[in-house]
Amino acid sequence: MRIDAVTLFPDYFEPLRLSLIGKAMEQDLLRFETTFLRDFAWDKHHRVDDTPVGGGAGMVMKPEPWAQALDHVRRRHSAAEPASGESRPTRPVLILPTPAGEVFTQRHAADLAAADHLIFACGRYEGIDHRVFDWAEDDFDVRPLSIGDYVLNGGEVAAIAMIEAITRLIPGVVGNPDSLVEESHASGLLEYPVYTKPATWRGREVPATLLSGDHARIAQWRQDQSLQRTRRVRPDLYARYTQSRHGGPDAADESGSTGHA
Ligand code: ADE
């Protein structure tokens, strides 16, 4: 997979070179590059923003530097050698991190992990002139996405969160793929609580079931804990889960267990 980020702050993305994502880059499972938007603002002062048409507070990002930068990134990728086993590119996915987008979930992450080329357009100020996104529909699969109901200063931090969630699902990036199956959101539920040794720590015990060696009982305990935790912490997810499995919230109330969550 190839990921590009177009931004006024390329340094924000440096931490991606650490940890498992950095290793994936070293192994060429992932190619990541930033593009500095201001390089595509060709007026004397390299301005990328202007006042909003119709009035109002703040500044809006000008369309032309964005169009030039996005064309540059798209052409650079079409010219690049496909990685081994990769067929020729489909339309790149243009992700616009914005609080006005659809909320990004694990389902988006799984869907985007199968893409050939993602481009993150990281806006600042009050946002990017909307005509850029109409224009981009011709050559990109445009996806406005939010990481939650709060407002950040720009798209960079949201892009980093999405990049981490997406790239850890690329085969080979996370060492043990089983850990992806069991974790929160993979099944539509929150993950059950986890413990390690010692069995007693500062007077607190690991739940006895987990020490029983009975794999079926342990699996049932974990499922019950996941259901209880999800119902308590995220009733919205719980309702969706039970709806999809049994046709109603009461049907999933199958936990008669001890409540260690
Ligand atoms: N840019 C500013 N706030 C954001 C958010 N909540 N999600 C994605 N991008 C953003």
CSV table of N, CA and C and ligand atoms in Angstrom, one decimal, residues 96-101 123 145-159 162, ligand 1:
chain,number,residue,atom,x,y,z
A,96,LEU,N,-10.5,13.0,3.4
A,96,LEU,CA,-10.5,14.4,3.9
A,96,LEU,C,-10.8,14.3,5.4
A,97,PRO,N,-9.8,14.4,6.3
A,97,PRO,CA,-10.2,14.4,7.7
A,97,PRO,C,-10.9,15.7,8.0
A,98,THR,N,-12.1,15.6,8.5
A,98,THR,CA,-13.0,16.7,8.8
A,98,THR,C,-14.0,16.4,9.9
A,99,PRO,N,-14.3,17.3,10.8
A,99,PRO,CA,-15.3,17.0,11.8
A,99,PRO,C,-16.7,16.9,11.1
A,100,ALA,N,-16.8,17.3,9.9
A,100,ALA,CA,-18.1,17.3,9.2
A,100,ALA,C,-18.2,16.0,8.4
A,101,GLY,N,-17.3,15.0,8.6
A,101,GLY,CA,-17.4,13.8,7.8
A,101,GLY,C,-18.2,12.7,8.6
A,123,GLY,N,-6.5,19.5,6.0
A,123,GLY,CA,-6.8,21.0,5.9
A,123,GLY,C,-6.5,21.6,7.3
A,145,LEU,N,-14.0,12.0,6.4
A,145,LEU,CA,-14.1,11.2,7.6
A,145,LEU,C,-13.7,12.0,8.8
A,146,SER,N,-14.4,11.8,9.9
A,146,SER,CA,-14.2,12.4,11.2
A,146,SER,C,-13.7,11.3,12.2
A,147,ILE,N,-12.8,11.7,13.1
A,147,ILE,CA,-12.4,10.7,14.1
A,147,ILE,C,-13.2,10.9,15.4
A,148,GLY,N,-14.2,11.7,15.4
A,148,GLY,CA,-15.1,11.9,16.6
A,148,GLY,C,-15.7,13.2,16.7
A,149,ASP,N,-16.7,13.4,17.6
A,149,ASP,CA,-17.4,14.6,17.7
A,149,ASP,C,-16.7,15.7,18.5
A,150,TYR,N,-15.6,16.1,18.0
A,150,TYR,CA,-14.9,17.2,18.6
A,150,TYR,C,-14.0,17.8,17.5
A,151,VAL,N,-13.5,19.0,17.8
A,151,VAL,CA,-12.8,19.8,16.7
A,151,VAL,C,-11.3,19.9,17.0
A,152,LEU,N,-10.5,19.4,16.1
A,152,LEU,CA,-9.0,19.6,16.2
A,152,LEU,C,-8.6,20.8,15.4
A,153,ASN,N,-7.3,21.2,15.6
A,153,ASN,CA,-6.8,22.4,14.8
A,153,ASN,C,-6.6,22.1,13.4
A,154,GLY,N,-6.5,20.8,13.0
A,154,GLY,CA,-6.3,20.5,11.6
A,154,GLY,C,-6.4,19.0,11.4
A,155,GLY,N,-6.2,18.6,10.2
A,155,GLY,CA,-6.4,17.2,9.9
A,155,GLY,C,-5.3,16.2,10.2
A,156,GLU,N,-4.1,16.8,10.6
A,156,GLU,CA,-2.9,15.9,10.7
A,156,GLU,C,-3.1,14.8,11.8
A,157,VAL,N,-3.6,15.2,13.0
A,157,VAL,CA,-3.7,14.3,14.1
A,157,VAL,C,-4.7,13.2,13.8
A,158,ALA,N,-5.8,13.7,13.1
A,158,ALA,CA,-6.9,12.7,12.7
A,158,ALA,C,-6.3,11.7,11.7
A,159,ALA,N,-5.5,12.3,10.7
A,159,ALA,CA,-4.9,11.4,9.7
A,159,ALA,C,-4.0,10.3,10.3
A,162,MET,N,-6.1,7.6,11.9
A,162,MET,CA,-6.6,6.7,10.8
A,162,MET,C,-5.6,5.8,10.2
B,1,ADE,N1,-10.2,18.0,11.7
B,1,ADE,C1,-10.6,18.8,12.8
B,1,ADE,N2,-11.3,18.1,13.6
B,1,ADE,C2,-11.4,16.8,13.1
B,1,ADE,C3,-12.0,15.6,13.6
B,1,ADE,N3,-12.8,15.5,14.7
B,1,ADE,N4,-11.9,14.5,12.8
B,1,ADE,C4,-11.2,14.6,11.6
B,1,ADE,N5,-10.6,15.7,11.2
B,1,ADE,C5,-10.7,16.8,11.9
